[in-house]
Tab-separated table of C-alpha atoms in Angstrom:
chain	number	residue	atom	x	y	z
A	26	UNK	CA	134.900	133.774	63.588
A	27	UNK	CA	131.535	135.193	63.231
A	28	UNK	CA	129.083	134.482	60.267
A	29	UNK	CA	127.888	137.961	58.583
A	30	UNK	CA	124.710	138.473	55.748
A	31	UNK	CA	125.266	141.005	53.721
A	32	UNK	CA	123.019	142.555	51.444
A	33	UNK	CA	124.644	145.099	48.610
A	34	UNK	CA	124.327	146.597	44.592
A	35	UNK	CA	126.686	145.731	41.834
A	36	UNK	CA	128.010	147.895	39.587
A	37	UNK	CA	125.215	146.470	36.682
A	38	UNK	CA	122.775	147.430	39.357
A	39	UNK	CA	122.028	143.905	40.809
A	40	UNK	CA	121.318	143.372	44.354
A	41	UNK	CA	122.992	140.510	45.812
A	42	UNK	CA	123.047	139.205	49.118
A	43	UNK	CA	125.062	136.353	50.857
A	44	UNK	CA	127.191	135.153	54.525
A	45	UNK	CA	130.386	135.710	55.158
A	46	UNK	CA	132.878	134.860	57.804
A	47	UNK	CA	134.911	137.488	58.908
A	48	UNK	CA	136.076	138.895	61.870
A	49	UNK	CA	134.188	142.206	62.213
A	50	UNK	CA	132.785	144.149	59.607
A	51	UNK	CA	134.377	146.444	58.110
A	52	UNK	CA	136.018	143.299	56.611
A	53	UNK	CA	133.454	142.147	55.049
A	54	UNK	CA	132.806	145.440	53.763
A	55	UNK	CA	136.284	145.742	52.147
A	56	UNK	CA	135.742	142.164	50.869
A	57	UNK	CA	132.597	143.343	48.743
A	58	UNK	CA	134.053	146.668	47.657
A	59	UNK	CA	136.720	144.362	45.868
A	60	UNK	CA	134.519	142.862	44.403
A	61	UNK	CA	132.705	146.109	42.935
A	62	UNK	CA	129.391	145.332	44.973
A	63	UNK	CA	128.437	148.572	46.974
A	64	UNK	CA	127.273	147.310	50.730
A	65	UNK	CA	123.693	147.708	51.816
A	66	UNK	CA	123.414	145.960	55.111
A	67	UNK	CA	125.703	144.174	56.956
A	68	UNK	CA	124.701	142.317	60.329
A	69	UNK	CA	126.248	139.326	62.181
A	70	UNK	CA	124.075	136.549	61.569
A	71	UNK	CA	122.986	134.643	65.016
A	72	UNK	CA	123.495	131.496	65.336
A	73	UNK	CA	121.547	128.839	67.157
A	74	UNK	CA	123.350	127.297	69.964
A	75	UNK	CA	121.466	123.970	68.851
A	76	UNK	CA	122.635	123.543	65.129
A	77	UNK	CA	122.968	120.364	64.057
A	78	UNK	CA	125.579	119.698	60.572
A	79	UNK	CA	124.941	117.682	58.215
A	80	UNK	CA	127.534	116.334	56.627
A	81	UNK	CA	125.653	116.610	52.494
A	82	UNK	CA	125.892	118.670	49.805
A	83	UNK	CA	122.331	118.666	48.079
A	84	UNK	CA	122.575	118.495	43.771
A	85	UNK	CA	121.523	121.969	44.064
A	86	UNK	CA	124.191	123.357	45.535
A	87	UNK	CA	126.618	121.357	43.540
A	88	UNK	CA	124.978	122.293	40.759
A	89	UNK	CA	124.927	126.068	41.649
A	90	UNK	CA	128.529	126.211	42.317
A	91	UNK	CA	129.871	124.279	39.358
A	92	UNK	CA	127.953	127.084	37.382
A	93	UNK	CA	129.461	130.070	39.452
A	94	UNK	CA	132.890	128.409	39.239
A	95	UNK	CA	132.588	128.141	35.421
A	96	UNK	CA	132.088	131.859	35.511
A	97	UNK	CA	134.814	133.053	37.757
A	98	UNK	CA	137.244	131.041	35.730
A	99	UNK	CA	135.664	132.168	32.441
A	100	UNK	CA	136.319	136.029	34.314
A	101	UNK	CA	140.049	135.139	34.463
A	102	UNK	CA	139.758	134.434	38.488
A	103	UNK	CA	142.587	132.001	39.741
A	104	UNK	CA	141.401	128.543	40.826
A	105	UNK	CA	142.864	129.103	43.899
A	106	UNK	CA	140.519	132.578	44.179
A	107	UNK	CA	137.806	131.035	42.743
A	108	UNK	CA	137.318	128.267	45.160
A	109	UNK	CA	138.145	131.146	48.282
A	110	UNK	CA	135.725	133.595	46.838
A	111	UNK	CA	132.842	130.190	46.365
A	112	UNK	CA	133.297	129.193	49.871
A	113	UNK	CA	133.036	131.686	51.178
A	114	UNK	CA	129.750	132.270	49.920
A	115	UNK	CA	128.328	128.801	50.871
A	116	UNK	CA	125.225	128.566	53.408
A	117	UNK	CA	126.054	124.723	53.561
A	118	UNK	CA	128.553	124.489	56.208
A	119	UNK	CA	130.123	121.274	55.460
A	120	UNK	CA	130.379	122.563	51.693
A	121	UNK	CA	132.459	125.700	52.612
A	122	UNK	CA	134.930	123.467	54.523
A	123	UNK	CA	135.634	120.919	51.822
A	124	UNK	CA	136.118	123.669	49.388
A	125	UNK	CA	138.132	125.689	51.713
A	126	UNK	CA	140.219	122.026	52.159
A	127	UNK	CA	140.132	121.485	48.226
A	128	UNK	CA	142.264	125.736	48.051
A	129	UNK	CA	144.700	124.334	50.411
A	130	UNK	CA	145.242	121.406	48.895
A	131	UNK	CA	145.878	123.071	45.551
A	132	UNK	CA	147.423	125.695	47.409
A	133	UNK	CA	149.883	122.936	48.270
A	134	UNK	CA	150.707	121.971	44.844
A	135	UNK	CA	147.861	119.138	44.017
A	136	UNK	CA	145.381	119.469	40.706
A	137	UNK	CA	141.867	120.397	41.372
A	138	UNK	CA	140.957	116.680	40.369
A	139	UNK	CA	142.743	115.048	42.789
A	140	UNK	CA	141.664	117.680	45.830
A	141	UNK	CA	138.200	116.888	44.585
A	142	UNK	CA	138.902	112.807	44.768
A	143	UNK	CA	139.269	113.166	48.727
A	144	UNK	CA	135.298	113.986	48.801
A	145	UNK	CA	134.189	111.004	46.541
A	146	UNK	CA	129.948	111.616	48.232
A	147	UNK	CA	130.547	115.699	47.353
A	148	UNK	CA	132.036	114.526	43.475
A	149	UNK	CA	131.488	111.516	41.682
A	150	UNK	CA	133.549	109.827	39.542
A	151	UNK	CA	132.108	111.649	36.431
A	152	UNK	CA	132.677	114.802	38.314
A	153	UNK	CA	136.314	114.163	38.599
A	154	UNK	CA	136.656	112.684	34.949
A	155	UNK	CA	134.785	115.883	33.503
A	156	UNK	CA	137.326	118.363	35.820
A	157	UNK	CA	140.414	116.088	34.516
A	158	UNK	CA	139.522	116.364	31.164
A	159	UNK	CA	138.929	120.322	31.716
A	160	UNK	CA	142.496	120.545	33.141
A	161	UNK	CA	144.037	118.637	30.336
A	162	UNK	CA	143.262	120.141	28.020
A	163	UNK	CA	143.033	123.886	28.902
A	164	UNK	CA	139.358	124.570	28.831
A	165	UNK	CA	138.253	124.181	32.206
A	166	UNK	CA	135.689	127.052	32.365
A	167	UNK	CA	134.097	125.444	29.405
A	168	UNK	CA	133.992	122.037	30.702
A	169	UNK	CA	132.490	123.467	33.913
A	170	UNK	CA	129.843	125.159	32.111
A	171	UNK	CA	128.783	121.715	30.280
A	172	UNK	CA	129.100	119.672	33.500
A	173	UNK	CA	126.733	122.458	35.478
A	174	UNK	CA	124.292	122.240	32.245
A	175	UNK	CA	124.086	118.245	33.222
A	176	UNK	CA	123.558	118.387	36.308
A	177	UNK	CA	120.853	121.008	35.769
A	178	UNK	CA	119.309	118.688	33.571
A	179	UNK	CA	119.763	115.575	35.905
A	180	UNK	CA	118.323	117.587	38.802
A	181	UNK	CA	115.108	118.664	36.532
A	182	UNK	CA	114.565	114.841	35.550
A	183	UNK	CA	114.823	113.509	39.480
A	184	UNK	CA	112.249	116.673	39.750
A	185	UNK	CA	109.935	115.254	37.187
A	186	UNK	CA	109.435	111.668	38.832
A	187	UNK	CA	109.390	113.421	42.150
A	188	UNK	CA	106.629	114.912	41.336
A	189	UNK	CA	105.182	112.068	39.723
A	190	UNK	CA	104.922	110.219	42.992
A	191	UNK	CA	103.638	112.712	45.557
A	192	UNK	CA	100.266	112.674	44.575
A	193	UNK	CA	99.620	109.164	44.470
A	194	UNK	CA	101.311	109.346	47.964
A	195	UNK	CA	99.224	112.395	49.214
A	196	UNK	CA	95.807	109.850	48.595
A	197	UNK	CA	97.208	107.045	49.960
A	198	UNK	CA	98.066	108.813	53.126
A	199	UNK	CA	94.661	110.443	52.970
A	200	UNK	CA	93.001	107.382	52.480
A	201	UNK	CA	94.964	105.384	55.155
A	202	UNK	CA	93.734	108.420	57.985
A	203	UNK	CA	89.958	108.524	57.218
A	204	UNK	CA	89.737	104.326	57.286
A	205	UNK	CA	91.482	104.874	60.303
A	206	UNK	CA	89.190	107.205	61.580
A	207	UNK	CA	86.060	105.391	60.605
A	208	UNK	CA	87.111	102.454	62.272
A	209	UNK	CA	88.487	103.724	65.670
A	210	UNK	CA	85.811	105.975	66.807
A	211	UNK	CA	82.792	105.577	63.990
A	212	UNK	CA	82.439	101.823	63.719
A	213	UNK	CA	81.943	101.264	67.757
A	214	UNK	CA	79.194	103.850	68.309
A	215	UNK	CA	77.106	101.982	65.344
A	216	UNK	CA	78.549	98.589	66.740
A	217	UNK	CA	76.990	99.806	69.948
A	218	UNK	CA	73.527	100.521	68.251
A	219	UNK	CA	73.392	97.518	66.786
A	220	UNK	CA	73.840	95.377	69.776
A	221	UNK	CA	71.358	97.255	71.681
A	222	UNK	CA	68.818	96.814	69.035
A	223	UNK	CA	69.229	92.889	69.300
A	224	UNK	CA	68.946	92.402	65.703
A	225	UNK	CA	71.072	89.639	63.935
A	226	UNK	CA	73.913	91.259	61.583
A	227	UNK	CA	74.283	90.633	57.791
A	228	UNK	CA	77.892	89.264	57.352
A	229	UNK	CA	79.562	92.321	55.859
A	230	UNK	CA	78.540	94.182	58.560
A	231	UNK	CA	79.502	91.706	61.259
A	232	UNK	CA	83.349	91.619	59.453
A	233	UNK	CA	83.505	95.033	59.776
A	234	UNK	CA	83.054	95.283	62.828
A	235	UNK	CA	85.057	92.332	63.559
A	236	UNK	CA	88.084	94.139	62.110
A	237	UNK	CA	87.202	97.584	63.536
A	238	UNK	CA	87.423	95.480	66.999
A	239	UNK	CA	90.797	94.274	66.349
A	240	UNK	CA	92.255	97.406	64.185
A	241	UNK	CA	94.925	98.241	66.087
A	242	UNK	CA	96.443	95.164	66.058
A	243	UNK	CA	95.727	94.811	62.727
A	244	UNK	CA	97.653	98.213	61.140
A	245	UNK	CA	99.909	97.894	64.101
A	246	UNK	CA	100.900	94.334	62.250
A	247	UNK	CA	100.684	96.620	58.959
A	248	UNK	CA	102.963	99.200	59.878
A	249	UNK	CA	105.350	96.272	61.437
A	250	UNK	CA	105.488	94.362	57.966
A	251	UNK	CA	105.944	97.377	56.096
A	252	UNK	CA	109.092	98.329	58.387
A	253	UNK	CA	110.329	95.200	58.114
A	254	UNK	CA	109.812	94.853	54.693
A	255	UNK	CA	111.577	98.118	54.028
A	256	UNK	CA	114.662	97.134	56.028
A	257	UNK	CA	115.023	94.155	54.536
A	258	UNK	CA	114.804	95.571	50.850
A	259	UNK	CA	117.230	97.690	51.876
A	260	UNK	CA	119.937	95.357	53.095
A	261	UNK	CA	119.141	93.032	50.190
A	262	UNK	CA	120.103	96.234	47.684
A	263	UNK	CA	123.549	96.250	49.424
A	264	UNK	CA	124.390	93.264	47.966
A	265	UNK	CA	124.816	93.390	43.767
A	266	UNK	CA	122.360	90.857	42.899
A	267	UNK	CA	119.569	92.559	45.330
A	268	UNK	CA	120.357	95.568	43.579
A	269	UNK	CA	120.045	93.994	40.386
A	270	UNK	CA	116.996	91.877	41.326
A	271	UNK	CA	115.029	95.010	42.491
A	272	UNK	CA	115.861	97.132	39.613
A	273	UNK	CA	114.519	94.819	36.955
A	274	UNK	CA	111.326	94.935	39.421
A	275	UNK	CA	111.453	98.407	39.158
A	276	UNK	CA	111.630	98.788	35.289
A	277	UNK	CA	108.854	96.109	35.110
A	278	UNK	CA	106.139	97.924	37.165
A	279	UNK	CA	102.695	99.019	35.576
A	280	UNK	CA	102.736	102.575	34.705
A	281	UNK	CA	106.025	103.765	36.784
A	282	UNK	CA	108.449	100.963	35.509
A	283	UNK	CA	108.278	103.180	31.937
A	284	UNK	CA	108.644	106.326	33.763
A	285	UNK	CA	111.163	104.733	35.220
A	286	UNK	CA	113.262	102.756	32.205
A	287	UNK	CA	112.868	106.416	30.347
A	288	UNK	CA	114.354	108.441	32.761
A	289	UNK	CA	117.486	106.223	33.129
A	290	UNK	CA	117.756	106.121	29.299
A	291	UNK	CA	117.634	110.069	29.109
A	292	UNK	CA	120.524	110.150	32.223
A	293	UNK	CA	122.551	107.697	30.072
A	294	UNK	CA	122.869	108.954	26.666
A	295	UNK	CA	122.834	112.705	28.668
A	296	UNK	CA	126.407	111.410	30.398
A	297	UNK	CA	127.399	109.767	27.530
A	298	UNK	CA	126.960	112.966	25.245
A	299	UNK	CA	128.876	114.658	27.636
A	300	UNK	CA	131.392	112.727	28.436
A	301	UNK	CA	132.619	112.040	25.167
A	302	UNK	CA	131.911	115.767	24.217
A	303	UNK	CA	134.985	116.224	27.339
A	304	UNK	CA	137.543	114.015	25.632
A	305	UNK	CA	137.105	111.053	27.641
A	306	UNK	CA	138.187	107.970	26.355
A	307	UNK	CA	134.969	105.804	24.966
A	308	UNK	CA	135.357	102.440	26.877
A	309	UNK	CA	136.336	105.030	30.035
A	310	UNK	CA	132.995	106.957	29.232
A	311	UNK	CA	130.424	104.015	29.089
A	312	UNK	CA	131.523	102.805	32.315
A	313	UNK	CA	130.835	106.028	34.091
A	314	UNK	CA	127.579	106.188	32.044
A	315	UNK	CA	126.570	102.773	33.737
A	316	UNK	CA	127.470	103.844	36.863
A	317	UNK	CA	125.442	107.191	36.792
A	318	UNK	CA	122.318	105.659	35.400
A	319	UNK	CA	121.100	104.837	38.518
A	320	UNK	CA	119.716	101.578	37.487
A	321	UNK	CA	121.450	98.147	37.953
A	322	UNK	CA	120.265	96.478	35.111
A	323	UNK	CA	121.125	98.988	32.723
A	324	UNK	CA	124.303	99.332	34.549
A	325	UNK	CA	125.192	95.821	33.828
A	326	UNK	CA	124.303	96.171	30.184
A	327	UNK	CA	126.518	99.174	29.371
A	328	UNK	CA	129.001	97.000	30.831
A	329	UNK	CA	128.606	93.981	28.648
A	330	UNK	CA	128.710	96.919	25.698
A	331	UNK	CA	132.124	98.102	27.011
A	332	UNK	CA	133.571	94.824	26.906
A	333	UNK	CA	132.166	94.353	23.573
A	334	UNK	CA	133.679	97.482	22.370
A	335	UNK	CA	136.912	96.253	23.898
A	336	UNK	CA	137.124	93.332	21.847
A	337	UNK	CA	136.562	95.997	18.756
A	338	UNK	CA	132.275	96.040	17.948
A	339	UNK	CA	130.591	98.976	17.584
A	340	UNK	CA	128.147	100.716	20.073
A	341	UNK	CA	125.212	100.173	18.307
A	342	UNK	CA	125.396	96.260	17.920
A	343	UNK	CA	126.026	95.128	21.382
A	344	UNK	CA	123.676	97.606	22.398
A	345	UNK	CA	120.845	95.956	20.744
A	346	UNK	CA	121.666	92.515	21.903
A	347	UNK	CA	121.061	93.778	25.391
A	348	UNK	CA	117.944	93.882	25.108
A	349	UNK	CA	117.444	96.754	27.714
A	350	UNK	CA	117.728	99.883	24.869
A	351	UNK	CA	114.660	100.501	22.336
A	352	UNK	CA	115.550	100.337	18.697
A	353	UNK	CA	115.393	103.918	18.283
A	354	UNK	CA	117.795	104.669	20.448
A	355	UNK	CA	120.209	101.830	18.896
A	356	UNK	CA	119.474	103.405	15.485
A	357	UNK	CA	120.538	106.681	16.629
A	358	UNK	CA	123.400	105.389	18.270
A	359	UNK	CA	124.672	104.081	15.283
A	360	UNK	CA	123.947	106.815	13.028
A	361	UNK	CA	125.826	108.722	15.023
A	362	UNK	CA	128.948	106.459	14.920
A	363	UNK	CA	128.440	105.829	11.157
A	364	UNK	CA	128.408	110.008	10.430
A	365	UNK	CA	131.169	111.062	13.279
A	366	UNK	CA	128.275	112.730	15.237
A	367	UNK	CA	128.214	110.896	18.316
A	368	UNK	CA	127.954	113.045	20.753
A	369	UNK	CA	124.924	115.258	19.107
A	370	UNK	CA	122.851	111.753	18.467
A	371	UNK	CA	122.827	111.226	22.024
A	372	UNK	CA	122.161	114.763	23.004
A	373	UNK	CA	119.150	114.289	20.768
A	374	UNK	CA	118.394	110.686	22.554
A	375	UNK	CA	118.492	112.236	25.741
A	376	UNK	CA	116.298	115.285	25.037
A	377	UNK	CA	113.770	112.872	23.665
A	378	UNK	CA	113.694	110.843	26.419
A	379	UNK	CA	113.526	113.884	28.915
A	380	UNK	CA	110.203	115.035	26.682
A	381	UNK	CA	109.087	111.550	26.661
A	382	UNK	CA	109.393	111.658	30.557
A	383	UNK	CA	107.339	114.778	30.685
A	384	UNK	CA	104.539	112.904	28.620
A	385	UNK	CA	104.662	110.023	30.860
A	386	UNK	CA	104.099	111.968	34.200
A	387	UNK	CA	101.519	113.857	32.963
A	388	UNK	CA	99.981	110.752	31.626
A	389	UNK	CA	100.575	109.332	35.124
A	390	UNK	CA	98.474	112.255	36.614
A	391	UNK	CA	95.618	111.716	34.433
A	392	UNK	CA	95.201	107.722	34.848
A	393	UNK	CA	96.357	107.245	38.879
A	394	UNK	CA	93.769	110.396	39.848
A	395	UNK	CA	90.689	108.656	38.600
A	396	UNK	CA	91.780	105.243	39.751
A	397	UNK	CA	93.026	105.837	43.138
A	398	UNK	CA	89.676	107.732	43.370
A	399	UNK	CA	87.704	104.771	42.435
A	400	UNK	CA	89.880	102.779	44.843
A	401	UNK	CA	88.964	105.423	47.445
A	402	UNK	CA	85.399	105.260	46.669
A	403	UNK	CA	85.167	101.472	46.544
A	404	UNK	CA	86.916	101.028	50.692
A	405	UNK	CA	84.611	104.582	52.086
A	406	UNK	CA	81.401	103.386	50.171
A	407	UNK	CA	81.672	99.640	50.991
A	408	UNK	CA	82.165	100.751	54.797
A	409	UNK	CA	79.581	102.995	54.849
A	410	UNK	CA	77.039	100.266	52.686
A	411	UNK	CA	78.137	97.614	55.328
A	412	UNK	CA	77.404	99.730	58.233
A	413	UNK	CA	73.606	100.794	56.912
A	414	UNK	CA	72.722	97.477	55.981
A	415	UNK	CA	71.260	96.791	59.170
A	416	UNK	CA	69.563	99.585	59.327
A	417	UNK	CA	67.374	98.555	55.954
A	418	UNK	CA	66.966	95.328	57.448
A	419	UNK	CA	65.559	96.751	60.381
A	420	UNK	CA	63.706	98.825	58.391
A	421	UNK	CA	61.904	96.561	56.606
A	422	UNK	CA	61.336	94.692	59.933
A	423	UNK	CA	59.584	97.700	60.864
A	424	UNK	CA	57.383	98.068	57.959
A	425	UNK	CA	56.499	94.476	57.601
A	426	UNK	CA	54.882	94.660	61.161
């Protein structure tokens, strides 16, 4: 069936738009009029005849549906409605047919949990646990609306270090071009100069030119080692150790490895808080924690907590034997176990941390600006002092005679 975008006015005055598959329009149209939207425009949408589907649902999305579910629900919608009237909706292809698959299969009698657990790369495990819990216990809506506010926050944190990185990136890539440039087309026309003139070369100059000779090769050779390299980092991660071994490189990084640490810390005590605010079971809830953190090595140690909880300690202590969480956080922690307030004492933790990441990006911008300026400054100026220091030499050749 055809794809049709529609453009129309709610009741409350709201212009909406969105696509719809339907077999003509005046389907569509009856569609919106049930749902007290007044159509606009309606047009087929045309499709290109080379579309290529990825099989992905971005964070966003997931995020903006769990939301829009929450409300539907909350509105007294059926699941089975809910998840027709989403889909439908969808711009993500792929999206609209796993949660068309997810209605039938609740259609057919299954809980939304267990539709959900056939698309394990659409919903992770704490996706699944948080939906459980919501059908459990009777307040899925709710639960909904608490797992869309994490991944919100989630979302905003990957965001923050995103953002973190691209300028760094951005000079690198700009420095990387104009040495390029200067040595493939500037550094042979003075070459060329020089040689004509006869005059013997200082020995900076002489490397230079050496190198601008042989650059090709040479950032060829670059570009092959940093390929390789980058494959083989990423087969070592598939293995647990390599993943292990490169996080605790990661966390241990000038400048980024706290960026780093902090925003796995805030993504921890954030699941945590929010598992345990669902009614998951605690030794259930730090393992999902450990998994979502994104980070091996603190992975590992909310694993050794677990175990130690297990065997009947409290959070707090095996916490601070890891060695991995900062003593506020372990004085929170147990604060919150000692008063019965968990769950807010970790909301707090992770808002903290999420500030704390803010800080440290902004500090990021301030100190890698100047320095990869200096760094810039240093390679441009040191070419351009190497290629004039002939001419001063010949120069003062000049005046001396």
């Amino acid at each position: 069936m055809p794809f049709f975008e529609w453009k129309g006015k709610s009741i409350s005055g709201e212009v909406r738009s969105g696509v719809l598959e339907a077999p003509n329009p005046q389907v569509v149209e009856v569609y919106l009029r049930r749902l007290n939207i007044i159509p606009i425009k309606i047009q087929q949408k045309k499709e290109s005849t080379l579309k290529l589907q990825l099989k992905r649902v971005k964070d966003k999305e997931l995020a903006l549906f769990t939301r829009q579910f929450a409300t539907v629900l909350e509105a007294g919608l059926p699941i089975v409605r809910g998840l027709e009237t989403l889909a439908l909706q969808q711009k993500n292809p792929y999206f609209k047919e796993v949660l068309l698959d997810i209605k039938k299969k609740v259609e057919a009698g299954s809980s939304l949990s267990e539709a959900m657990a056939n698309y394990p790369k659409v919903f992770n495990n704490l996706y699944l646990q948080m939906v459980r819990s919501g059908e459990s216990s009777g307040n899925l809506d709710v639960v909904l609306k608490r797992l869309a506010t994490y991944l919100e926050k989630i979302i905003s944190l990957k965001s923050k270090i995103k953002h973190a990185m691209i300028y760094p990136s951005v000079i690198v890539f700009v420095t990387i071009v104009v040495v390029s440039i200067i040595m493939i087309y500037v550094i042979p026309k003075f070459a060329e100069l020089f040689k004509e003139a006869g005059q013997s070369l200082p020995l900076p100059t002489q490397i230079l030119i050496n190198i601008s000779h042989n650059f090709k090769s040479l950032f060829g050779l670059f570009l092959i080692s940093v390929v390789a390299l980058g494959i083989f980092i990423k087969y070592y991660r598939r293995s647990e150790q390599g993943k292990y071994n490169t996080d605790k490189i990661l966390l241990k990084l000038p400048l980024l490895g706290q960026l780093f640490h902090k925003a796995a810390l805030s993504r921890v005590a954030r699941t945590l808080a929010n598992l345990i605010g669902a009614g998951i079971p605690l030794l259930q809830a730090l393992s999902i924690a450990g998994e979502t953190s994104g980070n091996k090595v603190i992975e590992k140690a909310m694993e050794d907590i677990r175990v130690n909880v297990s065997a009947g300690h409290t959070i707090a202590d095996p916490m601070f034997f890891t060695g991995v969480f900062p003593y506020m956080v372990v004085e929170m922690v147990r604060i919150g176990e000692l008063s019965g307030n968990l769950e807010e004492m970790l909301t707090k933790v992770a808002d903290f941390y999420e500030e704390e990441v803010d800080r440290t990006v902004q500090t990021l911008s301030t100190l890698i600006e100047p320095i990869l300026l200096i760094i810039l400054g240093v390679i441009i100026g040191g070419i351009l002092v190497a290629l004039y220091l002939p001419i001063f030499q010949l120069g003062g050749v000049v005046g001396g005679g």
